[in-house]
Amino acid sequence: MAPLTGCDPFDRDAEPAPGPDPLAPLVDEALALAAAYREAAAAHPTLAGRLTPIAEAHAAHAAELARVARVALRSATATAPPGAPAADPDTALAALRERETTARQTATRACAEAPAERAALLASVTAARATHLEVLR
């Protein structure tokens, strides 16, 4: 079995891959998640107390990922998900859980493939996304 690059503390001298930074898609994903949570909170004010902090966490993750990847942080409206949130709160929460599950899987894969200096950040993002799923129950 090959070791996971992001989990090898001695892999500090790995050359960065040419081309776009692999964190760039995670920046866009975090911005889209932040927008989805904000839209759901606006559509369902009774959920705002639960959803607003998660939206803020995704926005903070996007900013930090963009800083590390040295990519421009686009506005959340540029990456907003298509369509409006579901009409009822339960369906809106289910849709957010589905998106959050996919995002957690994306972050987990990115962490496993990341060089050591990025693994801690990606592990934090992954853990936060798992926590968000608990909040959405």
Coordinates of C-alpha atoms in Angstrom, one line a residue:
M1 CA 0.0 0.0 0.0
A2 CA 1.4 3.4 -0.9
P3 CA 1.6 6.0 1.8
L4 CA -0.7 9.0 1.7
T5 CA 1.3 12.0 0.7
G6 CA -0.6 14.4 3.0
C7 CA 0.0 12.2 5.9
D8 CA 3.7 11.8 5.5
P9 CA 5.4 14.4 7.7
F10 CA 8.7 13.9 5.9
D11 CA 7.3 14.8 2.4
R12 CA 8.2 18.5 2.8
D13 CA 10.3 18.8 -0.4
A14 CA 7.7 17.6 -2.8
E15 CA 7.6 19.6 -6.0
P16 CA 4.3 21.3 -6.6
A17 CA 2.4 20.0 -9.6
P18 CA 2.4 22.2 -12.7
G19 CA -0.9 23.8 -13.7
P20 CA -3.8 25.1 -11.7
D21 CA -3.6 24.7 -7.9
P22 CA -5.5 21.7 -6.8
L23 CA -7.1 23.8 -4.0
A24 CA -8.8 26.1 -6.4
P25 CA -11.9 23.9 -6.9
L26 CA -12.2 23.6 -3.1
V27 CA -12.3 27.4 -2.9
D28 CA -15.2 27.6 -5.4
E29 CA -16.9 24.7 -3.6
A30 CA -16.7 26.5 -0.2
L31 CA -18.0 29.7 -1.7
A32 CA -20.9 27.8 -3.3
L33 CA -21.7 26.1 0.0
A34 CA -21.6 29.5 1.8
A35 CA -24.1 30.9 -0.7
A36 CA -26.4 27.9 -0.5
Y37 CA -26.5 28.2 3.3
R38 CA -27.1 31.9 3.1
E39 CA -29.9 31.4 0.6
A40 CA -31.5 28.7 2.8
A41 CA -31.3 30.9 5.9
A42 CA -32.9 33.8 4.1
A43 CA -35.7 31.5 2.7
H44 CA -36.3 29.9 6.1
P45 CA -35.6 32.4 8.9
T46 CA -36.3 29.8 11.6
L47 CA -33.2 28.0 10.4
A48 CA -31.0 31.0 10.3
G49 CA -29.5 30.4 13.7
R50 CA -28.2 27.0 12.6
L51 CA -27.3 27.9 9.0
T52 CA -25.6 31.3 9.3
P53 CA -22.6 30.1 11.3
I54 CA -22.1 27.3 8.8
A55 CA -22.2 29.8 5.9
E56 CA -19.6 31.9 7.7
A57 CA -17.4 28.9 8.3
H58 CA -17.5 28.0 4.6
A59 CA -16.7 31.6 3.7
A60 CA -13.7 31.5 6.1
H61 CA -12.5 28.2 4.6
A62 CA -12.7 29.7 1.1
A63 CA -10.7 32.7 2.1
E64 CA -8.0 30.6 3.7
L65 CA -7.9 28.0 0.9
A66 CA -7.6 30.9 -1.6
R67 CA -4.7 32.4 0.4
V68 CA -2.8 29.2 0.5
A69 CA -3.5 28.4 -3.1
R70 CA -2.7 32.0 -4.1
V71 CA -5.9 32.3 -6.1
A72 CA -8.2 35.2 -6.3
L73 CA -11.2 34.9 -4.0
R74 CA -14.3 35.3 -6.2
S75 CA -17.5 36.6 -4.8
A76 CA -20.0 34.1 -3.4
T77 CA -22.6 35.2 -5.9
A78 CA -20.3 34.2 -8.8
T79 CA -20.4 30.6 -7.4
A80 CA -23.9 30.5 -6.1
P81 CA -25.8 27.3 -6.7
P82 CA -28.5 27.3 -9.3
G83 CA -32.1 27.6 -8.2
A84 CA -33.7 28.7 -5.0
P85 CA -33.7 26.7 -1.8
A86 CA -36.5 24.2 -1.2
A87 CA -39.9 25.6 -0.2
D88 CA -40.0 23.7 3.1
P89 CA -37.3 23.7 5.8
D90 CA -36.9 19.9 5.9
T91 CA -36.3 19.6 2.2
A92 CA -33.9 22.5 2.4
L93 CA -31.9 20.8 5.2
A94 CA -31.9 17.5 3.2
A95 CA -30.5 19.3 0.2
L96 CA -27.8 21.0 2.3
R97 CA -26.9 17.6 3.9
E98 CA -26.4 16.1 0.5
R99 CA -24.2 19.0 -0.6
E100 CA -22.2 18.9 2.6
T101 CA -21.7 15.1 2.3
T102 CA -20.3 15.6 -1.2
A103 CA -18.1 18.5 0.0
R104 CA -16.8 16.4 2.9
Q105 CA -15.8 13.7 0.5
T106 CA -14.1 16.2 -1.8
A107 CA -12.1 17.6 1.1
T108 CA -11.2 14.1 2.4
R109 CA -9.8 13.2 -1.0
A110 CA -7.9 16.5 -1.3
C111 CA -6.4 15.9 2.2
A112 CA -5.2 12.4 1.2
E113 CA -3.5 13.8 -1.9
A114 CA -2.1 17.0 -0.4
P115 CA 1.5 17.7 0.5
A116 CA 2.2 17.7 4.2
E117 CA 2.1 21.5 4.5
R118 CA -1.5 21.6 3.3
A119 CA -2.8 18.5 5.0
A120 CA -3.6 20.2 8.3
L121 CA -5.7 22.8 6.7
L122 CA -7.6 20.3 4.6
A123 CA -8.1 18.0 7.6
S124 CA -9.6 21.0 9.4
V125 CA -12.0 21.7 6.5
T126 CA -12.9 18.0 6.4
A127 CA -13.6 17.9 10.1
A128 CA -15.7 21.1 9.9
R129 CA -17.8 19.6 7.1
A130 CA -18.4 16.5 9.1
T131 CA -19.5 18.7 12.0
H132 CA -21.8 20.6 9.7
L133 CA -23.6 17.4 8.9
E134 CA -24.3 16.8 12.6
V135 CA -25.7 20.3 12.9
L136 CA -28.0 19.6 9.9
R137 CA -29.6 16.5 11.5

